[in-house]
Amino acid sequence: MKTRIPIAAYSPRALALSGLGLNLLLASAAQAQTPAAPAAPPATASSAPAQAVPTGPWTLQGAVDYALAHNLNVRLSELQAQNNQQVLRQSRAALLPSVNLSGSQSWQYGTSVNPLTYEFQNSTVRANNFAGVAQLTLFQGFQLRNTIRRNDLDYKASLADIEKARNDLSLNVASAFLQLVLAQELVRANQTRVASDQEQIARTKILLKAGSIPESTLLDSQSQLATDELNVVTAQNQADLARLSLLQFMNIDPANAGGFAIAVPQLPDPDEEGTLALDLNATYQTAASNLPEIRAAELRVQSARRGTDLARGGYYPRLALTGQVFSGYSSVRTVNSIGTDSTARRTTFFVNNGGVQTPLSVLTYQRNIISLPQGFWDQLDKNLGQQVALQLNIPILNGLQVRTGVQRAVINEQAQTVRAEQARLTLRQSIEQAYADARAAQLQYAAAKRQVAALTLTQRNSEIRFNNGLLNGTEFNIAKNNLTFAESNRIQAKYSFIFRRKVLDFYQGKPLSL
């Protein structure tokens, strides 16, 4: 019979409502954790392995380990965490003083103001300005501290995202692995039916030659053989798709997969253990305290709360301490100097000589004063200045930016709280759904097993009657197809229970293994 094994994944609740059987169930159960575009970021993953990969046979643990090392979604989560780590580092560095050096060179033509003497002049001036400025924020409404706390929470949440991505990938690989095991078992079951059909046709031909049965019986048997051969082809196609799905989760190029094969584990039947019983409340509490998506949601609520405190810091004054050292040079800056030549100057004095004012002439020589351009380094030394300042900024009205920023931060905090509640609700519903599906699969397996046992006896009796010419081919094929359908239901119920059981073990903190 035809069995569909989809390679896409669906939500667990949609699966429960659809009732499409194990094939959809296996694919969707892994999506109980929605993959995230999931400890410090681990080793990097390659994008598209070009080298040949080990052919196996692959165990589930080996497939999971390889997928975790090469999956791109996990790698993106790691890079996001690294980015958040740098953001946190930068916010911590914001507590340190800022120190900057600056320099400029300019040319002024025509009438301009000398940048050093502040005098108007009409000449070409080359000027240099140099400054070193240091600033330390003394108070900023606790915004720097709140920024650090918020970024630290965001970084921790991104680490939890990595863990979540790894968990999601592990579940997806386990789902695809079990799909491939199921598909291969269905292929073998259909091949066994084809072999049985061929043996039956051989016996039918003998009976036809003996005249014990009509020719229509042989035609019915050949028709059944064609149907079962088609089922083998269909089952093999589905096995190929399941294999491709597993390769894609492991990020292995099918062209380089070679003889990729899995090690089929020995899986116990569902009826080998007692009736499944589970304390849903205890399982939920364990999962809620361990699963990274719940931890990430709670961390983002705390981060949003810090974001609100950060926005409220805009209401407070800002106080900063600034220190500055500056100097400059101007090409028109001059300095007076005594020249080498002199100018003669005659000065006349009157001297009282017996009541008579007698003129006395004195000849003096005065050195000439000349203006010389002041040197570059001399100007830097003489123009050196320092400044220390306290800057206080008190916000009064800034277009309601602070108020609207606070309101948006409060809304974001409320939204993150709702998302956290939604994550917890989704987790509880996923646990309840997995438990209900596991219980249903266990009961379905028990019923299907009893049905297979009963239909096996019926089919054997029909075969005996058919070989003795007491049953026509149509009725014999009906009995055979009924057994085939029951066996398919039993196999599907078995793997449905196994995977749901593993999902419940995962929620209880147990390792994912077969």
PDB file of N, CA and C in Angstrom, residues 303-343:
ATOM      1  N   SER A 303      15.412  42.345  30.200  1.00  0.00           N
ATOM      2  CA  SER A 303      16.083  43.320  29.340  1.00  0.00           C
ATOM      3  C   SER A 303      15.142  44.469  28.986  1.00  0.00           C
ATOM      4  N   ALA A 304      13.895  44.143  28.688  1.00  0.00           N
ATOM      5  CA  ALA A 304      12.925  45.200  28.371  1.00  0.00           C
ATOM      6  C   ALA A 304      12.682  46.090  29.584  1.00  0.00           C
ATOM      7  N   ARG A 305      12.705  45.508  30.771  1.00  0.00           N
ATOM      8  CA  ARG A 305      12.530  46.304  31.990  1.00  0.00           C
ATOM      9  C   ARG A 305      13.700  47.271  32.158  1.00  0.00           C
ATOM     10  N   ARG A 306      14.904  46.796  31.869  1.00  0.00           N
ATOM     11  CA  ARG A 306      16.061  47.688  31.909  1.00  0.00           C
ATOM     12  C   ARG A 306      15.959  48.751  30.818  1.00  0.00           C
ATOM     13  N   GLY A 307      15.375  48.396  29.693  1.00  0.00           N
ATOM     14  CA  GLY A 307      15.173  49.379  28.641  1.00  0.00           C
ATOM     15  C   GLY A 307      14.247  50.497  29.076  1.00  0.00           C
ATOM     16  N   THR A 308      13.244  50.147  29.888  1.00  0.00           N
ATOM     17  CA  THR A 308      12.350  51.183  30.429  1.00  0.00           C
ATOM     18  C   THR A 308      13.109  52.108  31.369  1.00  0.00           C
ATOM     19  N   ASP A 309      13.941  51.530  32.255  1.00  0.00           N
ATOM     20  CA  ASP A 309      14.760  52.365  33.150  1.00  0.00           C
ATOM     21  C   ASP A 309      15.713  53.254  32.350  1.00  0.00           C
ATOM     22  N   LEU A 310      16.241  52.684  31.274  1.00  0.00           N
ATOM     23  CA  LEU A 310      17.147  53.455  30.422  1.00  0.00           C
ATOM     24  C   LEU A 310      16.429  54.638  29.798  1.00  0.00           C
ATOM     25  N   ALA A 311      15.214  54.425  29.321  1.00  0.00           N
ATOM     26  CA  ALA A 311      14.453  55.525  28.713  1.00  0.00           C
ATOM     27  C   ALA A 311      14.103  56.588  29.750  1.00  0.00           C
ATOM     28  N   ARG A 312      13.765  56.185  30.968  1.00  0.00           N
ATOM     29  CA  ARG A 312      13.434  57.160  32.017  1.00  0.00           C
ATOM     30  C   ARG A 312      14.647  58.001  32.406  1.00  0.00           C
ATOM     31  N   GLY A 313      15.845  57.478  32.155  1.00  0.00           N
ATOM     32  CA  GLY A 313      17.041  58.255  32.454  1.00  0.00           C
ATOM     33  C   GLY A 313      17.133  59.535  31.647  1.00  0.00           C
ATOM     34  N   GLY A 314      16.352  59.623  30.562  1.00  0.00           N
ATOM     35  CA  GLY A 314      16.358  60.847  29.765  1.00  0.00           C
ATOM     36  C   GLY A 314      15.758  62.039  30.478  1.00  0.00           C
ATOM     37  N   TYR A 315      15.015  61.794  31.582  1.00  0.00           N
ATOM     38  CA  TYR A 315      14.445  62.902  32.350  1.00  0.00           C
ATOM     39  C   TYR A 315      15.498  63.591  33.226  1.00  0.00           C
ATOM     40  N   TYR A 316      16.615  62.928  33.504  1.00  0.00           N
ATOM     41  CA  TYR A 316      17.583  63.432  34.464  1.00  0.00           C
ATOM     42  C   TYR A 316      18.596  64.360  33.787  1.00  0.00           C
ATOM     43  N   PRO A 317      19.205  65.271  34.598  1.00  0.00           N
ATOM     44  CA  PRO A 317      20.285  66.113  34.056  1.00  0.00           C
ATOM     45  C   PRO A 317      21.509  65.270  33.717  1.00  0.00           C
ATOM     46  N   ARG A 318      22.386  65.873  32.921  1.00  0.00           N
ATOM     47  CA  ARG A 318      23.633  65.234  32.535  1.00  0.00           C
ATOM     48  C   ARG A 318      24.800  66.124  32.951  1.00  0.00           C
ATOM     49  N   LEU A 319      25.778  65.519  33.581  1.00  0.00           N
ATOM     50  CA  LEU A 319      26.941  66.256  34.059  1.00  0.00           C
ATOM     51  C   LEU A 319      28.193  65.587  33.513  1.00  0.00           C
ATOM     52  N   ALA A 320      29.056  66.401  32.889  1.00  0.00           N
ATOM     53  CA  ALA A 320      30.270  65.860  32.283  1.00  0.00           C
ATOM     54  C   ALA A 320      31.448  66.750  32.624  1.00  0.00           C
ATOM     55  N   LEU A 321      32.600  66.134  32.812  1.00  0.00           N
ATOM     56  CA  LEU A 321      33.851  66.843  33.077  1.00  0.00           C
ATOM     57  C   LEU A 321      34.694  66.800  31.808  1.00  0.00           C
ATOM     58  N   THR A 322      35.150  67.984  31.377  1.00  0.00           N
ATOM     59  CA  THR A 322      35.904  68.071  30.135  1.00  0.00           C
ATOM     60  C   THR A 322      37.237  68.760  30.391  1.00  0.00           C
ATOM     61  N   GLY A 323      38.297  68.211  29.858  1.00  0.00           N
ATOM     62  CA  GLY A 323      39.614  68.835  29.906  1.00  0.00           C
ATOM     63  C   GLY A 323      40.151  68.970  28.494  1.00  0.00           C
ATOM     64  N   GLN A 324      40.809  70.124  28.230  1.00  0.00           N
ATOM     65  CA  GLN A 324      41.263  70.386  26.860  1.00  0.00           C
ATOM     66  C   GLN A 324      42.633  71.046  26.887  1.00  0.00           C
ATOM     67  N   VAL A 325      43.479  70.620  26.008  1.00  0.00           N
ATOM     68  CA  VAL A 325      44.781  71.249  25.765  1.00  0.00           C
ATOM     69  C   VAL A 325      44.827  71.619  24.287  1.00  0.00           C
ATOM     70  N   PHE A 326      45.203  72.898  23.985  1.00  0.00           N
ATOM     71  CA  PHE A 326      45.158  73.320  22.587  1.00  0.00           C
ATOM     72  C   PHE A 326      46.300  74.282  22.305  1.00  0.00           C
ATOM     73  N   SER A 327      46.673  74.381  21.060  1.00  0.00           N
ATOM     74  CA  SER A 327      47.699  75.310  20.590  1.00  0.00           C
ATOM     75  C   SER A 327      47.499  75.496  19.097  1.00  0.00           C
ATOM     76  N   GLY A 328      48.262  76.456  18.522  1.00  0.00           N
ATOM     77  CA  GLY A 328      48.092  76.731  17.108  1.00  0.00           C
ATOM     78  C   GLY A 328      49.264  77.485  16.512  1.00  0.00           C
ATOM     79  N   TYR A 329      49.212  77.645  15.213  1.00  0.00           N
ATOM     80  CA  TYR A 329      50.270  78.339  14.470  1.00  0.00           C
ATOM     81  C   TYR A 329      49.627  79.167  13.381  1.00  0.00           C
ATOM     82  N   SER A 330      50.180  80.393  13.145  1.00  0.00           N
ATOM     83  CA  SER A 330      49.733  81.260  12.072  1.00  0.00           C
ATOM     84  C   SER A 330      50.955  81.788  11.335  1.00  0.00           C
ATOM     85  N   SER A 331      50.871  81.759  10.024  1.00  0.00           N
ATOM     86  CA  SER A 331      52.019  82.186   9.223  1.00  0.00           C
ATOM     87  C   SER A 331      52.259  83.691   9.293  1.00  0.00           C
ATOM     88  N   VAL A 332      51.286  84.485   9.754  1.00  0.00           N
ATOM     89  CA  VAL A 332      51.463  85.934   9.829  1.00  0.00           C
ATOM     90  C   VAL A 332      51.819  86.393  11.238  1.00  0.00           C
ATOM     91  N   ARG A 333      52.003  85.460  12.139  1.00  0.00           N
ATOM     92  CA  ARG A 333      52.382  85.834  13.499  1.00  0.00           C
ATOM     93  C   ARG A 333      53.850  86.243  13.499  1.00  0.00           C
ATOM     94  N   THR A 334      54.166  87.449  14.026  1.00  0.00           N
ATOM     95  CA  THR A 334      55.539  87.965  14.028  1.00  0.00           C
ATOM     96  C   THR A 334      55.998  88.228  15.447  1.00  0.00           C
ATOM     97  N   VAL A 335      57.322  88.447  15.565  1.00  0.00           N
ATOM     98  CA  VAL A 335      57.925  88.786  16.850  1.00  0.00           C
ATOM     99  C   VAL A 335      58.931  89.917  16.603  1.00  0.00           C
ATOM    100  N   ASN A 336      58.969  90.901  17.487  1.00  0.00           N
ATOM    101  CA  ASN A 336      59.897  92.035  17.349  1.00  0.00           C
ATOM    102  C   ASN A 336      61.312  91.611  17.742  1.00  0.00           C
ATOM    103  N   SER A 337      62.283  92.125  16.938  1.00  0.00           N
ATOM    104  CA  SER A 337      63.684  91.794  17.192  1.00  0.00           C
ATOM    105  C   SER A 337      64.541  93.040  16.931  1.00  0.00           C
ATOM    106  N   ILE A 338      65.679  93.183  17.634  1.00  0.00           N
ATOM    107  CA  ILE A 338      66.591  94.322  17.463  1.00  0.00           C
ATOM    108  C   ILE A 338      67.478  94.065  16.259  1.00  0.00           C
ATOM    109  N   GLY A 339      67.462  95.031  15.327  1.00  0.00           N
ATOM    110  CA  GLY A 339      68.232  94.853  14.111  1.00  0.00           C
ATOM    111  C   GLY A 339      69.711  95.136  14.305  1.00  0.00           C
ATOM    112  N   THR A 340      70.499  94.926  13.266  1.00  0.00           N
ATOM    113  CA  THR A 340      71.962  95.164  13.332  1.00  0.00           C
ATOM    114  C   THR A 340      72.323  96.618  13.045  1.00  0.00           C
ATOM    115  N   ASP A 341      71.472  97.364  12.329  1.00  0.00           N
ATOM    116  CA  ASP A 341      71.757  98.771  12.045  1.00  0.00           C
ATOM    117  C   ASP A 341      71.084  99.655  13.083  1.00  0.00           C
ATOM    118  N   SER A 342      71.494 100.976  13.085  1.00  0.00           N
ATOM    119  CA  SER A 342      70.966 101.914  14.081  1.00  0.00           C
ATOM    120  C   SER A 342      70.645 103.242  13.405  1.00  0.00           C
ATOM    121  N   THR A 343      69.904 104.027  14.099  1.00  0.00           N
ATOM    122  CA  THR A 343      69.499 105.343  13.590  1.00  0.00           C
ATOM    123  C   THR A 343      70.006 106.422  14.559  1.00  0.00           C
TER     124      THR A 343
END
